[in-house]
Each structure stands twice: as structure tokens, then as C-alpha cells.
Amino acid sequence: MELVVTIFVFGLLLFMIVMLEGELMEHARKMPINYMTHPEVMSVIARLRRDVVDSYRYPPSYNTYKQGKRTLIVESMLSTGFSETVVWDFTVAGESRRLSYNVGNLSAEWVARGTPQFEIDSYQMPNGAVAVRLDAWDDKGKLAIDQIIQPRAH
Amino acid sequence: MNNEEPGLALSTLHCQPSADSRGFTLLETLAGFLILTLIVTTSLGIFYDRQRRLRAANEMILAWQALANETEVERRLSFADNRLAPGLTRTFISDTGIVAPLDSIGTTVAVQKVNDDMKLVRMSIRWNKGARLATLTIIRTNTGGGPLW
């Protein structure tokens, strides 16, 4: 009798654990990256959003960089009155590099590592304006980031 | 002559149950298991609740990406555009591929007229068969076609 009760209680606990784990694993399979465990992903989005929203021009190239799927170049104004060119370089897998140039000189560099592969695209707005579309896929090919960002009116 | 072996007698003596070496009764065992079950289920409950909250936060991040994208598009529709007709209810214009991992997704955009020069555009995403909802309302004003935004 004691043995039956013991097996029943532990069987019940085991069943609960298996059910919970199964449900969590099923959800983890469906979802892309866990946003809550890697704050750098959101840092990239926030910084890039600010750069695009503040920008007034998308130069076709800058130094050795050219606009493309893995590179975004924007020009924006600084509070000092000078213009700044910001290059977002996603050519290295797992790295998101922000380079800002002031009067031709590199003034700041910021790198986030372990990020999903970001890609840049354009998005045509209903009023004809061209927005930046930032996409990212996790290592399993699931779409993790999809952001449409339009420069604000200056 | 004594036929009993001294070792056997000693062994028999040791096997006799004493008052303080008895086993547990069924009631004691059940009480022990009850306490153990309470501890384990409480721990599991905490663990599961943490996972549930993380899941909810991740889902909300996906939903708000779709809402942010739709906001960018809705803001750039002309005030007189048919898609902003007062009383109209429709789905999102922008791509909602980002919310594909969510269960039973439904998107709605409802346009409400405040006065001749103002409309409220309410964007909603429902998932988990309507159990979860994320909503964002923007105000559209008639600028006369000027490039204010």
C-alpha cells in the first residue's frame, strides 16, 4: 500500500514537471530570440531608431561604405550645428557596429556582440516617403526584429 | 550440551524490534509526502509563473513591434484617405510577419471621427484566442495636406 501511494505521488509530480517542461519547450521553439536575456538587441534598435529619426539624408556611400543590405548610412544634425554621418555596419555576423563621423573624422564607435543578423531594407510609405526597414533573424532563421523607421520632419 | 550456536542466538536477539526502531505508519508517510508535495508544487508554481511572465513579455515585444510599424504607416496616410474613413474597421496595412509566432492573431484598425479636423486611429492586436490584447491609439489631424509629418 505504502509503495503504491509513494509511486502515485511521485508519478503525479513527474507528470506535472513533464507537462510544464513540454509546454515551455513548445513555446520556446515557436518564439525567436529571448529579448529579455539579451539587452544589446534592444540597444541596437533604440540607437538605430534615434539615428534614422534624426536623419535628413541617406547618402549612397561614405568612405569605404556603401548603402546595402548590411550597411546603413544616414546623415543627421548635431546640437553643435555640425552634421554627423552615422554608419551602421552589420557585415560581421553577430556584430552590430555603429560608427559616427564628424567632419570626416571618426568621432565614436559602438559595438554590440552576440546580436542576431540584422538587415537593412527600404520601405515605401503611403505618402511616397522612404523609410528604413530593419529586420533581424535568429540563428534558426526566425524573424526576430521587424521595424519600420521613418525620419521625422525637421 | 547446548545445541544453539552462540552467534545465532546473538543474531536473533539483534533482530527483535525495539520501541524506538519501529517503521513509519501510513499516516506518517502520507503526512511526509503532503509536506514534500507542498514544497515541490510551490517551487514548480514559482518557476512556472516566472516562465509565464517571460513569455508574456516576449509576446508583448513582438506585438509592439507590429504596432510601431503600423503607426509609422498610419501616420503617413493622407487625412482624406479612404482607409481613414470614420467608422471604418479593417486590418493592418503593414506586414505582420513579426507576430507569426503568436497563436490566433487578429489585427484591427478602427477609425473614429472626433470632429471635422480630428480622427482617432485605434490599432489592436489580439492573440491567444483573444485573451491577450495590445492597443495603441494615435490622433490624426487635418493639416490641409501640409508636410507637418
mmCIF file of C-alpha atoms in Angstrom:
data_model
loop_
_atom_site.group_PDB
_atom_site.id
_atom_site.type_symbol
_atom_site.label_atom_id
_atom_site.label_comp_id
_atom_site.label_asym_id
_atom_site.label_seq_id
_atom_site.Cartn_x
_atom_site.Cartn_y
_atom_site.Cartn_z
ATOM 1 C CA MET A 1 0.000 0.000 0.000
ATOM 2 C CA GLU A 2 2.764 2.443 1.017
ATOM 3 C CA LEU A 3 4.618 1.653 -2.186
ATOM 4 C CA VAL A 4 1.534 2.364 -4.296
ATOM 5 C CA VAL A 5 0.980 5.725 -2.593
ATOM 6 C CA THR A 6 4.658 6.655 -2.996
ATOM 7 C CA ILE A 7 4.679 5.767 -6.685
ATOM 8 C CA PHE A 8 1.409 7.651 -7.219
ATOM 9 C CA VAL A 9 2.656 10.864 -5.551
ATOM 10 C CA PHE A 10 5.971 10.871 -7.385
ATOM 11 C CA GLY A 11 4.262 9.907 -10.623
ATOM 12 C CA LEU A 12 1.975 12.895 -10.188
ATOM 13 C CA LEU A 13 4.923 15.243 -9.640
ATOM 14 C CA LEU A 14 6.793 13.762 -12.585
ATOM 15 C CA PHE A 15 3.712 14.199 -14.776
ATOM 16 C CA MET A 16 3.412 17.860 -13.730
ATOM 17 C CA ILE A 17 7.074 18.551 -14.477
ATOM 18 C CA VAL A 18 6.890 16.836 -17.866
ATOM 19 C CA MET A 19 3.716 18.751 -18.790
ATOM 20 C CA LEU A 20 5.182 22.121 -17.764
ATOM 21 C CA GLU A 21 8.518 21.496 -19.473
ATOM 22 C CA GLY A 22 6.738 20.291 -22.599
ATOM 23 C CA GLU A 23 4.642 23.425 -22.767
ATOM 24 C CA LEU A 24 7.651 25.696 -22.200
ATOM 25 C CA MET A 25 9.748 23.904 -24.811
ATOM 26 C CA GLU A 26 6.903 24.080 -27.324
ATOM 27 C CA HIS A 27 6.679 27.836 -26.785
ATOM 28 C CA ALA A 28 10.480 28.277 -26.951
ATOM 29 C CA ARG A 29 10.518 26.506 -30.321
ATOM 30 C CA LYS A 30 7.930 28.905 -31.734
ATOM 31 C CA MET A 31 9.454 32.137 -30.457
ATOM 32 C CA PRO A 32 12.553 33.784 -31.904
ATOM 33 C CA ILE A 33 15.312 35.099 -29.618
ATOM 34 C CA ASN A 34 14.565 35.729 -25.970
ATOM 35 C CA TYR A 35 14.530 39.524 -25.871
ATOM 36 C CA MET A 36 14.646 39.635 -22.106
ATOM 37 C CA THR A 37 18.004 37.875 -21.822
ATOM 38 C CA HIS A 38 19.994 39.984 -24.283
ATOM 39 C CA PRO A 39 19.602 43.737 -23.798
ATOM 40 C CA GLU A 40 22.077 44.541 -26.592
ATOM 41 C CA VAL A 41 19.440 43.687 -29.201
ATOM 42 C CA MET A 42 17.151 46.415 -27.914
ATOM 43 C CA SER A 43 20.119 48.797 -27.604
ATOM 44 C CA VAL A 44 20.843 48.379 -31.308
ATOM 45 C CA ILE A 45 17.208 49.043 -32.214
ATOM 46 C CA ALA A 46 16.959 52.081 -29.947
ATOM 47 C CA ARG A 47 20.179 53.661 -31.233
ATOM 48 C CA LEU A 48 19.396 52.937 -34.859
ATOM 49 C CA ARG A 49 15.870 54.296 -34.425
ATOM 50 C CA ARG A 50 17.224 57.550 -32.995
ATOM 51 C CA ASP A 51 19.765 57.850 -35.839
ATOM 52 C CA VAL A 52 17.140 57.305 -38.537
ATOM 53 C CA VAL A 53 14.503 59.525 -36.924
ATOM 54 C CA ASP A 54 17.040 62.363 -36.583
ATOM 55 C CA SER A 55 18.437 61.930 -40.091
ATOM 56 C CA TYR A 56 17.725 64.194 -43.032
ATOM 57 C CA ARG A 57 19.515 62.268 -45.792
ATOM 58 C CA TYR A 58 20.590 58.769 -46.813
ATOM 59 C CA PRO A 59 23.970 59.230 -48.550
ATOM 60 C CA PRO A 60 24.649 56.466 -51.121
ATOM 61 C CA SER A 61 28.173 55.947 -49.753
ATOM 62 C CA TYR A 62 30.660 57.165 -47.180
ATOM 63 C CA ASN A 63 34.394 56.344 -47.056
ATOM 64 C CA THR A 64 34.567 52.668 -47.966
ATOM 65 C CA TYR A 65 30.936 52.022 -47.000
ATOM 66 C CA LYS A 66 28.019 51.772 -49.424
ATOM 67 C CA GLN A 67 24.314 51.562 -48.667
ATOM 68 C CA GLY A 68 23.229 47.948 -48.761
ATOM 69 C CA LYS A 69 21.556 45.064 -47.003
ATOM 70 C CA ARG A 70 24.227 45.013 -44.293
ATOM 71 C CA THR A 71 25.093 48.718 -44.179
ATOM 72 C CA LEU A 72 23.050 51.787 -43.388
ATOM 73 C CA ILE A 73 24.409 55.313 -43.787
ATOM 74 C CA VAL A 74 22.483 58.337 -42.527
ATOM 75 C CA GLU A 75 23.302 61.992 -42.079
ATOM 76 C CA SER A 76 21.914 63.991 -39.197
ATOM 77 C CA MET A 77 22.498 67.285 -37.428
ATOM 78 C CA LEU A 78 24.276 67.646 -34.120
ATOM 79 C CA SER A 79 23.335 70.157 -31.463
ATOM 80 C CA THR A 80 26.627 71.929 -32.239
ATOM 81 C CA GLY A 81 25.331 72.752 -35.703
ATOM 82 C CA PHE A 82 27.697 70.365 -37.489
ATOM 83 C CA SER A 83 26.419 67.438 -39.462
ATOM 84 C CA GLU A 84 27.240 63.883 -38.490
ATOM 85 C CA THR A 85 27.431 60.810 -40.676
ATOM 86 C CA VAL A 86 26.464 57.588 -38.981
ATOM 87 C CA VAL A 87 27.344 54.222 -40.463
ATOM 88 C CA TRP A 88 25.687 51.042 -39.191
ATOM 89 C CA ASP A 89 27.813 48.084 -40.195
ATOM 90 C CA PHE A 90 26.247 44.621 -39.915
ATOM 91 C CA THR A 91 28.708 42.856 -42.245
ATOM 92 C CA VAL A 92 30.331 40.823 -39.463
ATOM 93 C CA ALA A 93 27.995 38.025 -38.329
ATOM 94 C CA GLY A 94 26.844 38.501 -34.744
ATOM 95 C CA GLU A 95 28.188 42.047 -34.579
ATOM 96 C CA SER A 96 26.389 45.372 -34.848
ATOM 97 C CA ARG A 97 28.802 48.266 -35.271
ATOM 98 C CA ARG A 98 27.856 51.941 -35.132
ATOM 99 C CA LEU A 99 30.432 54.403 -36.463
ATOM 100 C CA SER A 100 29.830 58.133 -36.349
ATOM 101 C CA TYR A 101 31.928 60.600 -38.337
ATOM 102 C CA ASN A 102 32.196 64.272 -37.610
ATOM 103 C CA VAL A 103 33.839 66.434 -40.275
ATOM 104 C CA GLY A 104 35.388 63.355 -41.830
ATOM 105 C CA ASN A 105 36.867 62.043 -38.586
ATOM 106 C CA LEU A 106 35.670 59.029 -36.679
ATOM 107 C CA SER A 107 34.184 60.529 -33.536
ATOM 108 C CA ALA A 108 32.579 57.496 -31.908
ATOM 109 C CA GLU A 109 32.396 53.755 -32.301
ATOM 110 C CA TRP A 110 29.985 51.428 -30.552
ATOM 111 C CA VAL A 111 29.776 47.672 -30.967
ATOM 112 C CA ALA A 112 27.194 45.158 -29.793
ATOM 113 C CA ARG A 113 28.140 41.497 -29.927
ATOM 114 C CA GLY A 114 26.086 38.342 -29.967
ATOM 115 C CA THR A 115 23.249 40.035 -31.810
ATOM 116 C CA PRO A 116 21.123 38.354 -34.465
ATOM 117 C CA GLN A 117 21.906 39.073 -38.106
ATOM 118 C CA PHE A 118 20.401 42.476 -38.919
ATOM 119 C CA GLU A 119 19.446 43.510 -42.439
ATOM 120 C CA ILE A 120 18.513 46.884 -43.868
ATOM 121 C CA ASP A 121 15.842 47.455 -46.452
ATOM 122 C CA SER A 122 13.762 50.375 -47.657
ATOM 123 C CA TYR A 123 10.014 50.727 -47.120
ATOM 124 C CA GLN A 124 7.777 52.869 -49.267
ATOM 125 C CA MET A 125 5.304 54.866 -47.183
ATOM 126 C CA PRO A 126 1.775 55.664 -48.465
ATOM 127 C CA ASN A 127 2.788 59.310 -48.940
ATOM 128 C CA GLY A 128 5.832 58.353 -51.023
ATOM 129 C CA ALA A 129 8.425 58.838 -48.279
ATOM 130 C CA VAL A 130 11.130 56.226 -47.965
ATOM 131 C CA ALA A 131 11.569 54.644 -44.557
ATOM 132 C CA VAL A 132 14.205 52.274 -43.245
ATOM 133 C CA ARG A 133 13.148 48.713 -42.578
ATOM 134 C CA LEU A 134 15.296 46.912 -40.037
ATOM 135 C CA ASP A 135 14.947 43.140 -39.953
ATOM 136 C CA ALA A 136 16.799 40.515 -37.974
ATOM 137 C CA TRP A 137 16.664 36.754 -37.940
ATOM 138 C CA ASP A 138 17.824 34.484 -35.164
ATOM 139 C CA ASP A 139 20.227 31.584 -35.773
ATOM 140 C CA LYS A 140 17.286 29.316 -36.650
ATOM 141 C CA GLY A 141 16.104 31.672 -39.379
ATOM 142 C CA LYS A 142 13.090 33.015 -37.474
ATOM 143 C CA LEU A 143 12.183 36.666 -37.917
ATOM 144 C CA ALA A 144 13.042 38.307 -34.587
ATOM 145 C CA ILE A 145 13.031 42.009 -35.406
ATOM 146 C CA ASP A 146 10.954 43.890 -37.944
ATOM 147 C CA GLN A 147 10.953 47.653 -37.550
ATOM 148 C CA ILE A 148 9.862 50.358 -39.953
ATOM 149 C CA ILE A 149 11.501 53.662 -39.057
ATOM 150 C CA GLN A 150 10.750 56.925 -40.817
ATOM 151 C CA PRO A 151 12.875 60.096 -40.394
ATOM 152 C CA ARG A 152 10.906 62.834 -38.666
ATOM 153 C CA ALA A 153 10.185 66.172 -40.259
ATOM 154 C CA HIS A 154 12.888 68.633 -39.278
ATOM 155 C CA MET B 1 25.225 -29.864 25.870
ATOM 156 C CA ASN B 2 23.743 -26.728 24.382
ATOM 157 C CA ASN B 3 22.966 -27.182 20.637
ATOM 158 C CA GLU B 4 22.430 -23.493 20.000
ATOM 159 C CA GLU B 5 25.281 -21.663 18.365
ATOM 160 C CA PRO B 6 26.254 -18.534 20.254
ATOM 161 C CA GLY B 7 26.278 -16.464 17.025
ATOM 162 C CA LEU B 8 22.715 -17.428 16.085
ATOM 163 C CA ALA B 9 21.386 -16.500 19.487
ATOM 164 C CA LEU B 10 23.087 -13.137 19.259
ATOM 165 C CA SER B 11 21.677 -12.560 15.738
ATOM 166 C CA THR B 12 18.136 -13.362 16.845
ATOM 167 C CA LEU B 13 18.471 -11.005 19.722
ATOM 168 C CA HIS B 14 19.528 -8.155 17.385
ATOM 169 C CA CYS B 15 16.518 -8.684 15.071
ATOM 170 C CA GLN B 16 13.989 -8.085 17.728
ATOM 171 C CA PRO B 17 12.235 -4.747 17.220
ATOM 172 C CA SER B 18 12.647 -2.228 19.950
ATOM 173 C CA ALA B 19 10.275 0.594 20.807
ATOM 174 C CA ASP B 20 12.345 3.306 19.097
ATOM 175 C CA SER B 21 13.320 1.419 15.919
ATOM 176 C CA ARG B 22 9.848 0.749 14.518
ATOM 177 C CA GLY B 23 8.899 1.778 10.930
ATOM 178 C CA PHE B 24 6.660 4.668 9.890
ATOM 179 C CA THR B 25 2.928 4.262 9.815
ATOM 180 C CA LEU B 26 0.961 5.028 6.657
ATOM 181 C CA LEU B 27 -0.347 8.218 8.245
ATOM 182 C CA GLU B 28 3.165 9.480 8.978
ATOM 183 C CA THR B 29 4.310 8.624 5.465
ATOM 184 C CA LEU B 30 1.326 10.408 3.938
ATOM 185 C CA ALA B 31 1.933 13.465 6.116
ATOM 186 C CA GLY B 32 5.573 13.485 4.975
ATOM 187 C CA PHE B 33 4.538 13.268 1.345
ATOM 188 C CA LEU B 34 1.976 16.013 1.833
ATOM 189 C CA ILE B 35 4.687 18.370 3.095
ATOM 190 C CA LEU B 36 7.033 17.302 0.317
ATOM 191 C CA THR B 37 4.310 17.789 -2.286
ATOM 192 C CA LEU B 38 3.530 21.261 -0.972
ATOM 193 C CA ILE B 39 7.196 22.274 -1.186
ATOM 194 C CA VAL B 40 7.669 20.853 -4.679
ATOM 195 C CA THR B 41 4.419 22.252 -6.086
ATOM 196 C CA THR B 42 5.159 25.698 -4.634
ATOM 197 C CA SER B 43 8.621 25.648 -6.233
ATOM 198 C CA LEU B 44 7.140 24.495 -9.519
ATOM 199 C CA GLY B 45 4.500 27.205 -9.297
ATOM 200 C CA ILE B 46 7.130 29.910 -8.837
ATOM 201 C CA PHE B 47 9.202 28.526 -11.708
ATOM 202 C CA TYR B 48 6.186 28.270 -13.994
ATOM 203 C CA ASP B 49 4.979 31.767 -13.098
ATOM 204 C CA ARG B 50 8.403 33.197 -13.951
ATOM 205 C CA GLN B 51 8.354 31.434 -17.330
ATOM 206 C CA ARG B 52 4.802 32.608 -17.976
ATOM 207 C CA ARG B 53 5.745 36.228 -17.291
ATOM 208 C CA LEU B 54 8.827 35.994 -19.518
ATOM 209 C CA ARG B 55 6.680 34.510 -22.235
ATOM 210 C CA ALA B 56 4.115 37.292 -21.875
ATOM 211 C CA ALA B 57 6.884 39.919 -22.059
ATOM 212 C CA ASN B 58 8.384 38.353 -25.192
ATOM 213 C CA GLU B 59 4.972 38.173 -26.841
ATOM 214 C CA MET B 60 4.316 41.798 -25.967
ATOM 215 C CA ILE B 61 7.634 42.853 -27.549
ATOM 216 C CA LEU B 62 6.588 41.154 -30.787
ATOM 217 C CA ALA B 63 3.134 42.744 -30.674
ATOM 218 C CA TRP B 64 4.539 46.227 -30.063
ATOM 219 C CA GLN B 65 6.915 45.902 -32.993
ATOM 220 C CA ALA B 66 3.903 45.302 -35.235
ATOM 221 C CA LEU B 67 2.030 48.197 -33.592
ATOM 222 C CA ALA B 68 5.009 50.545 -34.037
ATOM 223 C CA ASN B 69 5.285 49.615 -37.722
ATOM 224 C CA GLU B 70 1.586 50.152 -38.285
ATOM 225 C CA THR B 71 1.773 53.521 -36.525
ATOM 226 C CA GLU B 72 4.509 54.681 -38.910
ATOM 227 C CA VAL B 73 2.333 53.735 -41.884
ATOM 228 C CA GLU B 74 -0.963 55.073 -40.491
ATOM 229 C CA ARG B 75 0.645 58.426 -39.717
ATOM 230 C CA ARG B 76 1.602 58.845 -43.345
ATOM 231 C CA LEU B 77 -1.800 58.157 -44.829
ATOM 232 C CA SER B 78 -3.472 61.266 -46.143
ATOM 233 C CA PHE B 79 -6.129 62.594 -43.746
ATOM 234 C CA ALA B 80 -8.702 62.226 -46.539
ATOM 235 C CA ASP B 81 -7.569 58.717 -47.488
ATOM 236 C CA ASN B 82 -10.388 56.153 -47.835
ATOM 237 C CA ARG B 83 -8.565 53.916 -45.371
ATOM 238 C CA LEU B 84 -9.106 56.581 -42.711
ATOM 239 C CA ALA B 85 -12.841 56.927 -43.309
ATOM 240 C CA PRO B 86 -14.643 57.427 -39.964
ATOM 241 C CA GLY B 87 -16.356 54.282 -38.682
ATOM 242 C CA LEU B 88 -14.183 52.027 -40.795
ATOM 243 C CA THR B 89 -12.727 48.879 -39.236
ATOM 244 C CA ARG B 90 -10.045 46.998 -41.136
ATOM 245 C CA THR B 91 -6.844 45.025 -40.687
ATOM 246 C CA PHE B 92 -3.259 46.332 -40.564
ATOM 247 C CA ILE B 93 -1.718 47.729 -43.745
ATOM 248 C CA SER B 94 1.858 46.879 -42.747
ATOM 249 C CA ASP B 95 3.323 43.386 -42.807
ATOM 250 C CA THR B 96 2.533 41.444 -39.618
ATOM 251 C CA GLY B 97 5.014 38.613 -40.182
ATOM 252 C CA ILE B 98 6.760 39.532 -36.925
ATOM 253 C CA VAL B 99 3.775 38.328 -34.858
ATOM 254 C CA ALA B 100 3.542 34.986 -36.676
ATOM 255 C CA PRO B 101 4.805 33.028 -33.620
ATOM 256 C CA LEU B 102 1.785 34.180 -31.608
ATOM 257 C CA ASP B 103 -1.324 31.998 -31.516
ATOM 258 C CA SER B 104 -4.588 33.018 -33.224
ATOM 259 C CA ILE B 105 -3.579 36.556 -34.209
ATOM 260 C CA GLY B 106 -6.104 39.160 -35.242
ATOM 261 C CA THR B 107 -5.324 42.765 -36.157
ATOM 262 C CA THR B 108 -7.838 45.604 -36.336
ATOM 263 C CA VAL B 109 -7.667 49.286 -37.100
ATOM 264 C CA ALA B 110 -10.735 51.291 -36.079
ATOM 265 C CA VAL B 111 -11.146 54.901 -37.194
ATOM 266 C CA GLN B 112 -13.254 57.234 -35.089
ATOM 267 C CA LYS B 113 -14.156 60.794 -36.011
ATOM 268 C CA VAL B 114 -13.763 63.376 -33.217
ATOM 269 C CA ASN B 115 -14.600 66.413 -35.342
ATOM 270 C CA ASP B 116 -14.083 67.513 -38.938
ATOM 271 C CA ASP B 117 -10.359 68.015 -38.392
ATOM 272 C CA MET B 118 -9.556 65.207 -36.000
ATOM 273 C CA LYS B 119 -9.731 61.422 -36.051
ATOM 274 C CA LEU B 120 -8.649 58.732 -33.637
ATOM 275 C CA VAL B 121 -6.994 55.692 -35.170
ATOM 276 C CA ARG B 122 -7.059 52.750 -32.784
ATOM 277 C CA MET B 123 -4.795 49.813 -33.663
ATOM 278 C CA SER B 124 -5.188 46.496 -31.853
ATOM 279 C CA ILE B 125 -3.586 43.097 -31.926
ATOM 280 C CA ARG B 126 -5.298 40.161 -30.254
ATOM 281 C CA TRP B 127 -3.735 36.769 -29.777
ATOM 282 C CA ASN B 128 -4.167 33.599 -27.727
ATOM 283 C CA LYS B 129 -7.789 33.439 -28.962
ATOM 284 C CA GLY B 130 -8.434 36.989 -27.828
ATOM 285 C CA ALA B 131 -7.050 36.501 -24.322
ATOM 286 C CA ARG B 132 -4.135 38.894 -24.935
ATOM 287 C CA LEU B 133 -4.532 42.369 -26.343
ATOM 288 C CA ALA B 134 -2.174 45.227 -27.228
ATOM 289 C CA THR B 135 -3.692 48.521 -28.307
ATOM 290 C CA LEU B 136 -2.337 51.839 -29.481
ATOM 291 C CA THR B 137 -4.345 54.903 -30.444
ATOM 292 C CA ILE B 138 -2.957 57.784 -32.477
ATOM 293 C CA ILE B 139 -4.538 61.131 -33.234
ATOM 294 C CA ARG B 140 -4.694 62.281 -36.836
ATOM 295 C CA THR B 141 -5.422 65.939 -37.526
ATOM 296 C CA ASN B 142 -6.191 67.672 -40.769
ATOM 297 C CA THR B 143 -3.161 69.752 -41.685
ATOM 298 C CA GLY B 144 -4.578 70.642 -45.069
ATOM 299 C CA GLY B 145 -2.013 68.475 -46.778
ATOM 300 C CA GLY B 146 0.926 70.339 -45.270
ATOM 301 C CA PRO B 147 4.098 68.356 -44.549
ATOM 302 C CA LEU B 148 3.905 68.643 -40.786
ATOM 303 C CA TRP B 149 4.551 64.930 -40.512
#
